[in-house]
Amino acid sequence: MNQPQINPNVSVDCALFSFDGSELEVLLIERMAGETTLEDDLLALPGNLIYQNENLDQAANRVLFELTGLENIFLEQVYTFGDPARITKEKDQDWLKKIRVHPEARVITVAYTSLVKKSNLKVSPSSFARKALWVKVKEVPQLAFDHNEIFTKALDFLKQKIYLQPLGYELLPERFTLAQLQKLYEAILDDSFDKRNFRRKILRTSFIVPLDEKQQGVAHKPARLYRFDKSQFHQI
Amino acid sequence: MNQPQINPNVSVDCALFSFDGSELEVLLIERMAGETTLEDDLLALPGNLIYQNENLDQAANRVLFELTGLENIFLEQVYTFGDPARITKEKDQDWLKKIRVHPEARVITVAYTSLVKKSNLKVSPSSFARKALWVKVKEVPQLAFDHNEIFTKALDFLKQKIYLQPLGYELLPERFTLAQLQKLYEAILDDSFDKRNFRRKILRTSFIVPLDEKQQGVAHKPARLYRFDKSQFHQI
DNA sequence: AAACTTAGTGTATTTGTGACACATTTGCGC
DNA sequence: GCGCAAATGTGTCACAAATACACTAAGTTT
């Protein structure tokens, strides 16, 4: 089979979010420039040029797989960024010159986002990332290209989405407590809620079903465990 | 000034909606193939390849301007379509071969949408459209490329958006009655509402302000006129 | 057994939604 | 000028959802 052909004008970038129990985090990479990285380079969202024979969803999944080994993640398209000036920062140009056949090419990028469990994910160095790290969304530094803008848009997208779909099941263990779930909602929406009202509201949906199990070995009253019922997701 | 350079891989398409008082309509074109059109060609959404030195919003506005003469329309990005198979219908290939330097090029397209007043708009034949016509959204035929999918996504986008922003002001005359507004909402959302409940809800927002004027010359009780207050739009 | 920690629960108030029917104001035709 | 046709404009009740708010229960630690 031939090497797939690259489309020099279109890339995908992925904003992957995770949850450490109290704060939301985003996956950033140290981008490779050939065999090494540049000094003091900016962090970036994982992303790459698309192949000519794959569609955009496939490209996003491939890029993610190449970096993380994760497959069958539900990535969703967020927005497309196409300002000609988006690749003109000096550090970005330095990097592009090192690794692209056409470093000056106009590149528009289609942003995707997803929520993943950190524990599922073994980040493996790849052709385009030496190292990947989880950064708290409140502590995201200046990023490469227009990735700060992409990151912000992806986070806004999630905030919208969580009202329509129970996204949380991607981020919590299979069995979880309502306190965990509430913290997740609070982290995504950057807000805080009354415990009783949150419980009432979330239990009115049929997505979340109580189990006959309790937490073990905690130094206080153990909480009841719940799980998501995906079969109920389309019955909003 | 030089001819602007074209990016062969990226296009924009616009789904423009208008309102005839009772039904929602979308603007479709008969696409040109050089000096003429092809026989039995499919209708299409207006769109074209982008220039290398313009951003996506600018490209969408330019394409729209070239077709309609409309400027300063508030176009919003909807979604990006990039399936390699999106340009492979036979009629689309025939057309591409007639007009594109690289008819086989992989083209991804960024969809935009907007609402416009039909009366503002003098559609002028352009390099890429011989003729443009308004088609009721319920009567949209099979379109070129993946334009049916784009059209559907744009309409869904509007349905979402109208709950967050009072889109209507683009589609109604400056002074309008609540019955007109209600019909517009019903057309966009493809639903019908109770008159009293609709009024109560819409007047609770501060976007819509009553005037001390009434309809003239109607063969029934004349309705009060209202106008939009755009300064209130961001106070939801 | 006392102290600590988090879980779990109920009520009252306000706000929004949906269903529903009739009098009012105008122009028109006679 | 009278009656008719046509669309406007309005209020209430029942129900659902949202908010504010405080104490007891169950387990662990010392």
Short mmCIF file of C-alpha atoms (C1' of nucleotides) in Angstrom, two decimals:
data_model
loop_
_atom_site.label_atom_id
_atom_site.label_comp_id
_atom_site.label_asym_id
_atom_site.label_seq_id
_atom_site.Cartn_x
_atom_site.Cartn_y
_atom_site.Cartn_z
CA MET A 1 0.00 0.00 0.00
CA ASN A 2 1.26 3.46 -0.87
CA GLN A 3 2.10 6.17 1.55
CA PRO A 4 -1.06 8.24 1.87
CA GLN A 5 -0.94 11.64 0.23
CA ILE A 6 -1.03 14.67 2.45
CA ASN A 7 -3.25 17.67 1.85
CA PRO A 8 -1.01 20.65 2.53
CA ASN A 9 -3.88 23.07 3.15
CA VAL A 10 -6.05 21.39 5.72
CA SER A 11 -5.26 20.16 9.21
CA VAL A 12 -7.23 18.94 12.20
CA ASP A 13 -6.54 19.84 15.82
CA CYS A 14 -7.95 18.06 18.85
CA ALA A 15 -8.80 19.59 22.19
CA LEU A 16 -8.96 16.60 24.54
CA PHE A 17 -10.31 17.14 28.02
CA SER A 18 -9.97 15.04 31.11
CA PHE A 19 -10.93 15.32 34.75
CA ASP A 20 -8.72 14.62 37.73
CA GLY A 21 -11.49 14.55 40.31
CA SER A 22 -11.58 18.25 40.92
CA GLU A 23 -10.29 20.11 37.90
CA LEU A 24 -10.67 19.92 34.17
CA GLU A 25 -7.50 19.42 32.15
CA VAL A 26 -6.56 19.65 28.51
CA LEU A 27 -3.97 17.61 26.65
CA LEU A 28 -1.07 19.59 25.23
CA ILE A 29 2.00 18.42 23.39
CA GLU A 30 5.59 19.43 22.95
CA ARG A 31 5.80 19.34 19.22
CA MET A 32 8.64 17.59 17.48
CA ALA A 33 10.79 19.28 14.87
CA GLY A 34 12.38 16.36 13.14
CA GLU A 35 14.41 14.33 15.62
CA THR A 36 14.14 16.87 18.40
CA THR A 37 12.15 19.84 19.63
CA LEU A 38 12.93 23.52 19.34
CA GLU A 39 14.22 25.38 22.35
CA ASP A 40 11.58 27.19 24.37
CA ASP A 41 8.94 26.10 21.92
CA LEU A 42 5.29 26.75 22.60
CA LEU A 43 2.98 23.96 23.65
CA ALA A 44 0.29 22.99 21.19
CA LEU A 45 -2.89 21.03 20.79
CA PRO A 46 -2.32 17.72 19.02
CA GLY A 47 -3.06 18.05 15.34
CA ASN A 48 -1.74 17.39 11.88
CA LEU A 49 -2.41 17.73 8.18
CA ILE A 50 -5.08 15.50 6.74
CA TYR A 51 -4.63 12.84 4.10
CA GLN A 52 -6.25 13.27 0.73
CA ASN A 53 -8.28 10.10 1.01
CA GLU A 54 -9.76 10.41 4.50
CA ASN A 55 -12.62 12.50 5.73
CA LEU A 56 -12.28 15.03 8.50
CA ASP A 57 -13.65 12.82 11.27
CA GLN A 58 -11.28 10.09 10.22
CA ALA A 59 -8.36 12.49 10.19
CA ALA A 60 -9.14 13.66 13.70
CA ASN A 61 -9.38 10.08 14.91
CA ARG A 62 -6.17 9.12 13.21
CA VAL A 63 -4.22 12.01 14.67
CA LEU A 64 -5.54 11.17 18.08
CA PHE A 65 -4.71 7.51 17.65
CA GLU A 66 -1.19 8.27 16.48
CA LEU A 67 -0.62 10.28 19.61
CA THR A 68 -2.48 8.37 22.25
CA GLY A 69 -3.28 4.95 20.95
CA LEU A 70 -6.91 5.72 21.71
CA GLU A 71 -9.42 4.38 19.23
CA ASN A 72 -13.16 4.76 18.88
CA ILE A 73 -13.22 7.99 20.79
CA PHE A 74 -16.24 10.12 20.08
CA LEU A 75 -14.68 13.26 18.66
CA GLU A 76 -16.93 16.10 17.68
CA GLN A 77 -16.24 18.88 15.26
CA VAL A 78 -16.20 22.28 16.92
CA TYR A 79 -15.26 24.99 14.47
CA THR A 80 -12.90 25.75 11.61
CA PHE A 81 -10.14 28.32 11.84
CA GLY A 82 -8.76 29.80 8.69
CA ASP A 83 -7.14 33.14 9.24
CA PRO A 84 -4.08 33.41 6.97
CA ALA A 85 -2.26 34.98 9.92
CA ARG A 86 -2.81 32.00 12.18
CA ILE A 87 0.55 30.47 11.32
CA THR A 88 2.71 33.57 11.27
CA LYS A 89 4.06 33.71 14.82
CA GLU A 90 7.85 33.46 14.65
CA LYS A 91 8.12 30.26 16.67
CA ASP A 92 5.43 28.66 14.56
CA GLN A 93 7.24 29.59 11.38
CA ASP A 94 10.50 28.18 12.75
CA TRP A 95 8.75 24.97 13.47
CA LEU A 96 6.93 24.77 10.16
CA LYS A 97 10.20 25.29 8.30
CA LYS A 98 11.67 22.31 10.09
CA ILE A 99 8.93 19.86 9.41
CA ARG A 100 6.73 20.86 6.48
CA VAL A 101 7.35 20.32 2.84
CA HIS A 102 5.50 23.58 2.22
CA PRO A 103 6.05 25.63 5.36
CA GLU A 104 4.45 28.70 3.84
CA ALA A 105 1.30 26.92 2.73
CA ARG A 106 -1.98 28.38 3.81
CA VAL A 107 -3.38 25.97 6.39
CA ILE A 108 -6.89 26.02 7.69
CA THR A 109 -7.64 23.77 10.60
CA VAL A 110 -10.76 21.96 11.67
CA ALA A 111 -11.02 21.72 15.45
CA TYR A 112 -12.37 18.64 17.20
CA THR A 113 -12.98 17.95 20.84
CA SER A 114 -13.58 15.02 23.11
CA LEU A 115 -13.60 13.94 26.71
CA VAL A 116 -11.39 11.04 27.75
CA LYS A 117 -10.44 9.21 30.87
CA LYS A 118 -6.84 9.90 31.70
CA SER A 119 -6.43 6.39 33.01
CA ASN A 120 -7.33 4.86 29.64
CA LEU A 121 -4.69 6.80 27.90
CA LYS A 122 -1.06 5.93 27.44
CA VAL A 123 0.41 8.82 25.56
CA SER A 124 3.09 7.52 23.26
CA PRO A 125 5.65 9.77 21.64
CA SER A 126 4.83 10.03 17.97
CA SER A 127 6.12 11.60 14.83
CA PHE A 128 4.73 14.94 15.85
CA ALA A 129 4.84 14.97 19.64
CA ARG A 130 7.73 14.20 21.92
CA LYS A 131 5.69 14.40 25.01
CA ALA A 132 2.15 15.11 25.99
CA LEU A 133 0.98 16.59 29.24
CA TRP A 134 -2.26 17.37 30.97
CA VAL A 135 -2.65 21.02 31.90
CA LYS A 136 -5.41 22.43 34.08
CA VAL A 137 -7.71 24.52 31.94
CA LYS A 138 -7.21 27.44 34.31
CA GLU A 139 -3.45 27.28 33.76
CA VAL A 140 -3.15 26.98 30.01
CA PRO A 141 -0.19 29.05 28.83
CA GLN A 142 0.28 30.78 25.51
CA LEU A 143 0.03 28.11 22.84
CA ALA A 144 1.26 27.65 19.31
CA PHE A 145 -0.64 29.04 16.33
CA ASP A 146 -4.19 30.06 17.25
CA HIS A 147 -4.52 27.15 19.65
CA ASN A 148 -5.59 29.32 22.57
CA GLU A 149 -8.56 30.39 20.51
CA ILE A 150 -9.31 26.80 19.53
CA PHE A 151 -9.04 25.66 23.12
CA THR A 152 -11.44 28.36 24.28
CA LYS A 153 -13.94 27.55 21.57
CA ALA A 154 -13.78 23.84 22.40
CA LEU A 155 -14.42 24.54 26.05
CA ASP A 156 -17.40 26.73 25.19
CA PHE A 157 -18.65 23.95 22.96
CA LEU A 158 -18.53 21.53 25.88
CA LYS A 159 -20.38 23.92 28.14
CA GLN A 160 -23.18 24.12 25.64
CA LYS A 161 -23.20 20.42 25.04
CA ILE A 162 -23.34 19.27 28.61
CA TYR A 163 -26.83 20.69 28.91
CA LEU A 164 -28.02 18.58 26.02
CA GLN A 165 -26.09 15.39 26.54
CA PRO A 166 -24.69 13.81 29.66
CA LEU A 167 -21.08 14.02 28.60
CA GLY A 168 -19.78 12.97 31.92
CA TYR A 169 -19.72 9.27 31.30
CA GLU A 170 -16.52 9.67 29.34
CA LEU A 171 -14.76 11.20 32.28
CA LEU A 172 -15.85 9.28 35.33
CA PRO A 173 -15.22 5.71 36.42
CA GLU A 174 -17.96 3.24 35.61
CA ARG A 175 -19.41 3.50 39.08
CA PHE A 176 -19.30 6.92 40.66
CA THR A 177 -20.86 8.98 43.40
CA LEU A 178 -23.13 11.93 42.87
CA ALA A 179 -20.55 14.15 44.55
CA GLN A 180 -18.05 13.18 41.86
CA LEU A 181 -20.56 13.89 39.16
CA GLN A 182 -21.39 17.25 40.66
CA LYS A 183 -17.73 18.20 40.82
CA LEU A 184 -17.38 17.33 37.17
CA TYR A 185 -20.30 19.54 36.21
CA GLU A 186 -18.91 22.32 38.33
CA ALA A 187 -15.49 21.96 36.68
CA ILE A 188 -16.88 22.05 33.16
CA LEU A 189 -19.29 24.88 33.77
CA ASP A 190 -16.96 26.73 36.13
CA ASP A 191 -19.77 27.24 38.60
CA SER A 192 -21.07 25.67 41.78
CA PHE A 193 -24.42 24.20 42.64
CA ASP A 194 -26.57 23.35 45.61
CA LYS A 195 -26.21 19.68 46.44
CA ARG A 196 -29.86 18.94 46.91
CA ASN A 197 -30.97 20.73 43.79
CA PHE A 198 -28.25 19.11 41.71
CA ARG A 199 -29.26 15.66 42.87
CA ARG A 200 -32.91 16.22 42.24
CA LYS A 201 -32.26 17.51 38.76
CA ILE A 202 -29.81 14.84 37.72
CA LEU A 203 -31.92 12.01 39.07
CA ARG A 204 -34.96 13.22 37.22
CA THR A 205 -33.19 12.27 34.03
CA SER A 206 -33.06 8.56 33.46
CA PHE A 207 -29.42 8.52 32.42
CA ILE A 208 -28.12 7.95 35.87
CA VAL A 209 -29.15 4.87 37.72
CA PRO A 210 -28.48 4.03 41.36
CA LEU A 211 -26.69 0.82 42.27
CA ASP A 212 -26.97 -1.21 45.44
CA GLU A 213 -23.40 -0.47 46.27
CA LYS A 214 -21.53 1.92 48.44
CA GLN A 215 -18.07 3.36 48.57
CA GLN A 216 -15.58 1.25 50.55
CA GLY A 217 -12.96 2.37 53.01
CA VAL A 218 -13.66 6.04 53.22
CA ALA A 219 -13.32 7.81 56.56
CA HIS A 220 -16.88 9.01 56.60
CA LYS A 221 -20.32 7.90 55.62
CA PRO A 222 -19.86 5.99 52.37
CA ALA A 223 -21.71 7.34 49.37
CA ARG A 224 -23.99 5.36 47.15
CA LEU A 225 -22.64 4.48 43.72
CA TYR A 226 -24.36 5.19 40.43
CA ARG A 227 -23.75 4.40 36.79
CA PHE A 228 -24.75 5.90 33.44
CA ASP A 229 -27.36 4.21 31.36
CA LYS A 230 -26.34 5.01 27.81
CA SER A 231 -29.47 3.46 26.41
CA GLN A 232 -31.37 6.40 27.86
CA PHE A 233 -29.26 9.09 26.22
CA HIS A 234 -31.54 9.69 23.31
CA GLN A 235 -34.64 10.05 25.38
CA ILE A 236 -34.25 13.67 26.41
CA MET B 1 -3.00 44.76 -8.04
CA ASN B 2 -2.55 41.11 -8.89
CA GLN B 3 -5.25 38.60 -9.38
CA PRO B 4 -5.74 36.99 -5.98
CA GLN B 5 -4.49 33.44 -5.71
CA ILE B 6 -7.01 30.69 -5.27
CA ASN B 7 -6.71 27.91 -2.73
CA PRO B 8 -7.76 24.79 -4.62
CA ASN B 9 -8.60 22.78 -1.50
CA VAL B 10 -10.95 24.98 0.46
CA SER B 11 -14.28 26.50 -0.42
CA VAL B 12 -17.08 28.25 1.39
CA ASP B 13 -20.78 27.69 0.80
CA CYS B 14 -23.58 29.94 2.02
CA ALA B 15 -27.07 28.90 3.04
CA LEU B 16 -29.04 32.13 2.90
CA PHE B 17 -32.53 32.15 4.30
CA SER B 18 -35.35 34.54 3.75
CA PHE B 19 -38.98 34.79 4.77
CA ASP B 20 -41.89 35.58 2.52
CA GLY B 21 -44.38 36.23 5.31
CA SER B 22 -45.43 32.66 5.76
CA GLU B 23 -42.66 30.34 4.61
CA LEU B 24 -38.94 30.14 4.97
CA GLU B 25 -36.94 30.09 1.76
CA VAL B 26 -33.36 29.31 0.83
CA LEU B 27 -31.33 30.86 -1.97
CA LEU B 28 -30.18 28.43 -4.65
CA ILE B 29 -28.28 29.05 -7.85
CA GLU B 30 -28.02 27.60 -11.30
CA ARG B 31 -24.30 27.24 -11.52
CA MET B 32 -22.41 28.46 -14.56
CA ALA B 33 -20.06 26.25 -16.52
CA GLY B 34 -18.02 28.78 -18.43
CA GLU B 35 -20.33 30.83 -20.65
CA THR B 36 -23.34 28.67 -20.12
CA THR B 37 -24.88 26.11 -17.81
CA LEU B 38 -25.02 22.37 -18.19
CA GLU B 39 -28.22 20.68 -19.23
CA ASP B 40 -30.39 19.44 -16.41
CA ASP B 41 -27.81 20.55 -13.91
CA LEU B 42 -28.49 20.39 -10.21
CA LEU B 43 -29.18 23.50 -8.23
CA ALA B 44 -26.58 24.47 -5.64
CA LEU B 45 -25.91 26.70 -2.71
CA PRO B 46 -23.80 29.71 -3.64
CA GLY B 47 -20.16 29.04 -2.86
CA ASN B 48 -16.68 29.14 -4.26
CA LEU B 49 -13.03 28.46 -3.56
CA ILE B 50 -11.33 30.81 -1.14
CA TYR B 51 -8.41 33.10 -1.89
CA GLN B 52 -5.08 32.46 -0.24
CA ASN B 53 -4.99 35.84 1.43
CA GLU B 54 -8.45 36.09 2.92
CA ASN B 55 -9.86 34.48 6.03
CA LEU B 56 -12.92 32.25 5.96
CA ASP B 57 -15.39 34.88 7.09
CA GLN B 58 -14.10 37.22 4.43
CA ALA B 59 -14.38 34.52 1.80
CA ALA B 60 -17.99 33.85 2.70
CA ASN B 61 -18.79 37.54 2.56
CA ARG B 62 -17.03 37.95 -0.76
CA VAL B 63 -18.84 35.05 -2.36
CA LEU B 64 -22.11 36.41 -1.12
CA PHE B 65 -21.28 39.89 -2.35
CA GLU B 66 -20.27 38.64 -5.78
CA LEU B 67 -23.61 36.93 -6.12
CA THR B 68 -25.98 39.31 -4.46
CA GLY B 69 -24.30 42.65 -4.02
CA LEU B 70 -25.08 42.35 -0.34
CA GLU B 71 -22.44 43.66 2.02
CA ASN B 72 -22.06 43.64 5.76
CA ILE B 73 -24.30 40.67 6.17
CA PHE B 74 -23.78 38.81 9.39
CA LEU B 75 -22.76 35.39 8.19
CA GLU B 76 -22.07 32.71 10.73
CA GLN B 77 -20.00 29.61 10.34
CA VAL B 78 -22.03 26.43 10.67
CA TYR B 79 -19.89 23.38 10.03
CA THR B 80 -17.18 22.06 7.78
CA PHE B 81 -17.74 19.26 5.31
CA GLY B 82 -14.79 17.31 4.07
CA ASP B 83 -15.72 13.88 2.83
CA PRO B 84 -13.54 13.01 -0.17
CA ALA B 85 -16.66 11.61 -1.82
CA ARG B 86 -18.56 14.87 -1.57
CA ILE B 87 -17.62 15.92 -5.11
CA THR B 88 -17.94 12.63 -6.92
CA LYS B 89 -21.51 12.73 -8.25
CA GLU B 90 -21.36 12.55 -12.03
CA LYS B 91 -23.01 15.90 -12.65
CA ASP B 92 -20.70 17.54 -10.16
CA GLN B 93 -17.68 16.05 -11.88
CA ASP B 94 -18.93 17.25 -15.28
CA TRP B 95 -19.26 20.71 -13.89
CA LEU B 96 -15.92 20.73 -12.09
CA LYS B 97 -14.17 19.64 -15.28
CA LYS B 98 -15.64 22.62 -17.07
CA ILE B 99 -14.62 25.27 -14.61
CA ARG B 100 -11.84 24.19 -12.32
CA VAL B 101 -8.15 24.25 -13.01
CA HIS B 102 -7.88 21.15 -10.80
CA PRO B 103 -11.23 19.43 -11.11
CA GLU B 104 -10.05 16.40 -9.18
CA ALA B 105 -8.70 18.38 -6.24
CA ARG B 106 -9.89 17.41 -2.82
CA VAL B 107 -12.16 20.24 -1.70
CA ILE B 108 -13.39 20.70 1.81
CA THR B 109 -16.02 23.34 2.32
CA VAL B 110 -16.85 25.57 5.22
CA ALA B 111 -20.57 26.27 5.46
CA TYR B 112 -21.95 29.65 6.48
CA THR B 113 -25.47 30.80 7.01
CA SER B 114 -27.38 34.02 7.32
CA LEU B 115 -30.83 35.51 7.22
CA VAL B 116 -31.55 38.23 4.73
CA LYS B 117 -34.44 40.34 3.62
CA LYS B 118 -35.41 39.38 0.13
CA SER B 119 -36.33 42.93 -0.66
CA ASN B 120 -32.80 44.17 0.04
CA LEU B 121 -31.37 41.78 -2.40
CA LYS B 122 -30.88 42.18 -6.11
CA VAL B 123 -29.37 38.96 -7.26
CA SER B 124 -26.98 39.67 -10.09
CA PRO B 125 -25.67 37.00 -12.37
CA SER B 126 -22.04 36.41 -11.58
CA SER B 127 -19.10 34.38 -12.70
CA PHE B 128 -20.45 31.34 -10.96
CA ALA B 129 -24.21 31.74 -11.05
CA ARG B 130 -26.44 32.44 -14.00
CA LYS B 131 -29.50 32.83 -11.95
CA ALA B 132 -30.49 32.61 -8.36
CA LEU B 133 -33.86 31.64 -6.99
CA TRP B 134 -35.61 31.40 -3.68
CA VAL B 135 -36.95 27.95 -2.91
CA LYS B 136 -39.21 27.11 0.00
CA VAL B 137 -37.30 25.02 2.50
CA LYS B 138 -39.99 22.37 2.30
CA GLU B 139 -39.48 22.09 -1.45
CA VAL B 140 -35.73 21.91 -1.78
CA PRO B 141 -34.86 19.40 -4.51
CA GLN B 142 -31.77 17.27 -4.81
CA LEU B 143 -28.80 19.62 -4.83
CA ALA B 144 -25.25 19.54 -6.12
CA PHE B 145 -22.42 18.03 -4.08
CA ASP B 146 -23.38 17.53 -0.43
CA HIS B 147 -25.44 20.70 -0.42
CA ASN B 148 -28.57 18.99 0.89
CA GLU B 149 -26.61 18.02 3.94
CA ILE B 150 -25.22 21.53 4.30
CA PHE B 151 -28.66 23.04 3.91
CA THR B 152 -30.06 20.76 6.60
CA LYS B 153 -27.25 21.50 8.99
CA ALA B 154 -27.65 25.24 8.45
CA LEU B 155 -31.35 25.03 9.16
CA ASP B 156 -30.70 23.06 12.35
CA PHE B 157 -28.16 25.68 13.30
CA LEU B 158 -30.79 28.39 12.93
CA LYS B 159 -33.26 26.46 15.03
CA GLN B 160 -30.75 26.26 17.83
CA LYS B 161 -29.72 29.86 17.47
CA ILE B 162 -33.14 31.42 17.49
CA TYR B 163 -33.55 30.42 21.11
CA LEU B 164 -30.40 32.27 22.07
CA GLN B 165 -30.57 35.28 19.82
CA PRO B 166 -33.51 37.04 18.29
CA LEU B 167 -32.55 36.34 14.72
CA GLY B 168 -35.72 37.66 13.34
CA TYR B 169 -34.65 41.23 12.93
CA GLU B 170 -32.83 40.31 9.77
CA LEU B 171 -35.95 38.99 8.17
CA LEU B 172 -38.72 41.35 9.11
CA PRO B 173 -39.38 44.95 8.18
CA GLU B 174 -38.21 47.53 10.66
CA ARG B 175 -41.64 47.81 12.17
CA PHE B 176 -43.61 44.63 12.43
CA THR B 177 -46.54 43.05 14.22
CA LEU B 178 -46.32 40.26 16.73
CA ALA B 179 -48.31 38.05 14.39
CA GLN B 180 -45.59 38.47 11.76
CA LEU B 181 -42.94 37.64 14.30
CA GLN B 182 -44.82 34.59 15.45
CA LYS B 183 -45.19 33.33 11.89
CA LEU B 184 -41.45 33.72 11.42
CA TYR B 185 -40.70 31.70 14.52
CA GLU B 186 -43.18 29.09 13.42
CA ALA B 187 -41.57 28.91 9.98
CA ILE B 188 -38.05 28.54 11.34
CA LEU B 189 -38.95 26.05 14.02
CA ASP B 190 -41.54 24.27 11.91
CA ASP B 191 -44.01 24.33 14.75
CA SER B 192 -46.97 26.39 15.92
CA PHE B 193 -47.57 28.24 19.13
CA ASP B 194 -50.36 29.62 21.21
CA LYS B 195 -50.74 33.31 20.52
CA ARG B 196 -51.02 34.42 24.13
CA ASN B 197 -48.13 32.33 25.34
CA PHE B 198 -45.94 33.46 22.48
CA ARG B 199 -46.64 37.10 23.23
CA ARG B 200 -46.00 36.72 26.90
CA LYS B 201 -42.71 35.01 26.28
CA ILE B 202 -41.43 37.31 23.60
CA LEU B 203 -42.40 40.48 25.43
CA ARG B 204 -40.61 39.37 28.56
CA THR B 205 -37.37 39.78 26.67
CA SER B 206 -36.37 43.37 26.18
CA PHE B 207 -35.43 42.93 22.56
CA ILE B 208 -38.81 43.79 21.25
CA VAL B 209 -40.23 47.17 22.02
CA PRO B 210 -43.75 48.38 21.33
CA LEU B 211 -44.32 51.49 19.25
CA ASP B 212 -47.24 53.91 19.40
CA GLU B 213 -48.22 52.97 15.90
CA LYS B 214 -50.68 50.68 14.29
CA GLN B 215 -51.08 48.97 11.00
CA GLN B 216 -52.81 51.06 8.37
CA GLY B 217 -55.41 50.03 5.87
CA VAL B 218 -56.06 46.48 6.90
CA ALA B 219 -59.58 45.10 6.75
CA HIS B 220 -59.66 44.20 10.40
CA LYS B 221 -58.51 45.48 13.73
CA PRO B 222 -55.07 46.94 13.04
CA ALA B 223 -52.22 45.42 14.98
CA ARG B 224 -49.76 47.34 17.06
CA LEU B 225 -46.29 47.68 15.56
CA TYR B 226 -43.06 46.75 17.30
CA ARG B 227 -39.38 47.07 16.57
CA PHE B 228 -36.22 45.25 17.65
CA ASP B 229 -33.90 46.88 20.09
CA LYS B 230 -30.50 45.57 19.10
CA SER B 231 -28.85 47.22 22.05
CA GLN B 232 -30.61 44.67 24.24
CA PHE B 233 -29.39 41.64 22.37
CA HIS B 234 -26.55 40.85 24.68
CA GLN B 235 -28.55 41.03 27.84
CA ILE B 236 -30.02 37.57 27.86
"C1'" DA C 1 -17.15 7.53 73.47
"C1'" DA C 2 -16.23 11.78 71.41
"C1'" DA C 3 -14.82 14.14 67.32
"C1'" DC C 4 -14.58 14.36 62.55
"C1'" DT C 5 -16.04 14.02 57.82
"C1'" DT C 6 -19.00 13.56 54.09
"C1'" DA C 7 -23.70 11.63 52.66
"C1'" DG C 8 -28.33 12.24 52.29
"C1'" DT C 9 -32.77 14.37 52.60
"C1'" DG C 10 -37.63 17.94 52.43
"C1'" DT C 11 -40.12 22.15 52.15
"C1'" DA C 12 -41.60 26.61 50.91
"C1'" DT C 13 -41.32 30.20 47.35
"C1'" DT C 14 -40.90 31.86 43.02
"C1'" DT C 15 -40.79 31.46 38.17
"C1'" DG C 16 -41.92 29.57 33.76
"C1'" DT C 17 -44.98 26.82 30.66
"C1'" DG C 18 -49.11 25.22 28.47
"C1'" DA C 19 -53.95 25.06 27.82
"C1'" DC C 20 -57.83 27.58 26.93
"C1'" DA C 21 -62.30 31.56 25.04
"C1'" DC C 22 -64.12 35.85 24.19
"C1'" DA C 23 -64.61 40.89 23.45
"C1'" DT C 24 -62.52 44.58 20.36
"C1'" DT C 25 -61.40 47.18 16.28
"C1'" DT C 26 -61.19 47.98 11.77
"C1'" DG C 27 -62.86 47.81 6.48
"C1'" DC C 28 -66.29 46.32 3.32
"C1'" DG C 29 -70.67 45.41 1.13
"C1'" DC C 30 -75.21 46.27 1.26
"C1'" DG D 1 -75.24 53.17 9.12
"C1'" DC D 2 -75.61 48.29 9.86
"C1'" DG D 3 -74.12 43.90 9.93
"C1'" DC D 4 -70.40 40.92 8.63
"C1'" DA D 5 -65.74 39.27 8.12
"C1'" DA D 6 -61.20 39.16 9.82
"C1'" DA D 7 -57.59 39.50 12.73
"C1'" DT D 8 -56.12 41.69 17.29
"C1'" DG D 9 -55.53 41.52 22.11
"C1'" DT D 10 -56.13 39.91 26.63
"C1'" DG D 11 -56.32 36.73 31.88
"C1'" DT D 12 -56.41 32.70 34.67
"C1'" DC D 13 -55.58 28.27 36.29
"C1'" DA D 14 -52.85 24.08 36.80
"C1'" DC D 15 -48.62 22.18 36.60
"C1'" DA D 16 -43.54 21.79 36.20
"C1'" DA D 17 -39.13 23.54 37.20
"C1'" DA D 18 -35.84 26.37 39.77
"C1'" DT D 19 -34.06 28.27 43.92
"C1'" DA D 20 -32.96 28.89 48.70
"C1'" DC D 21 -32.03 26.82 52.78
"C1'" DA D 22 -30.26 23.25 57.59
"C1'" DC D 23 -30.15 19.23 59.93
"C1'" DT D 24 -29.52 14.13 60.81
"C1'" DA D 25 -27.07 9.78 59.45
"C1'" DA D 26 -23.20 6.74 58.85
"C1'" DG D 27 -18.95 5.68 58.90
"C1'" DT D 28 -13.65 6.40 60.52
"C1'" DT D 29 -10.16 8.13 63.69
"C1'" DT D 30 -8.33 9.09 68.08
#
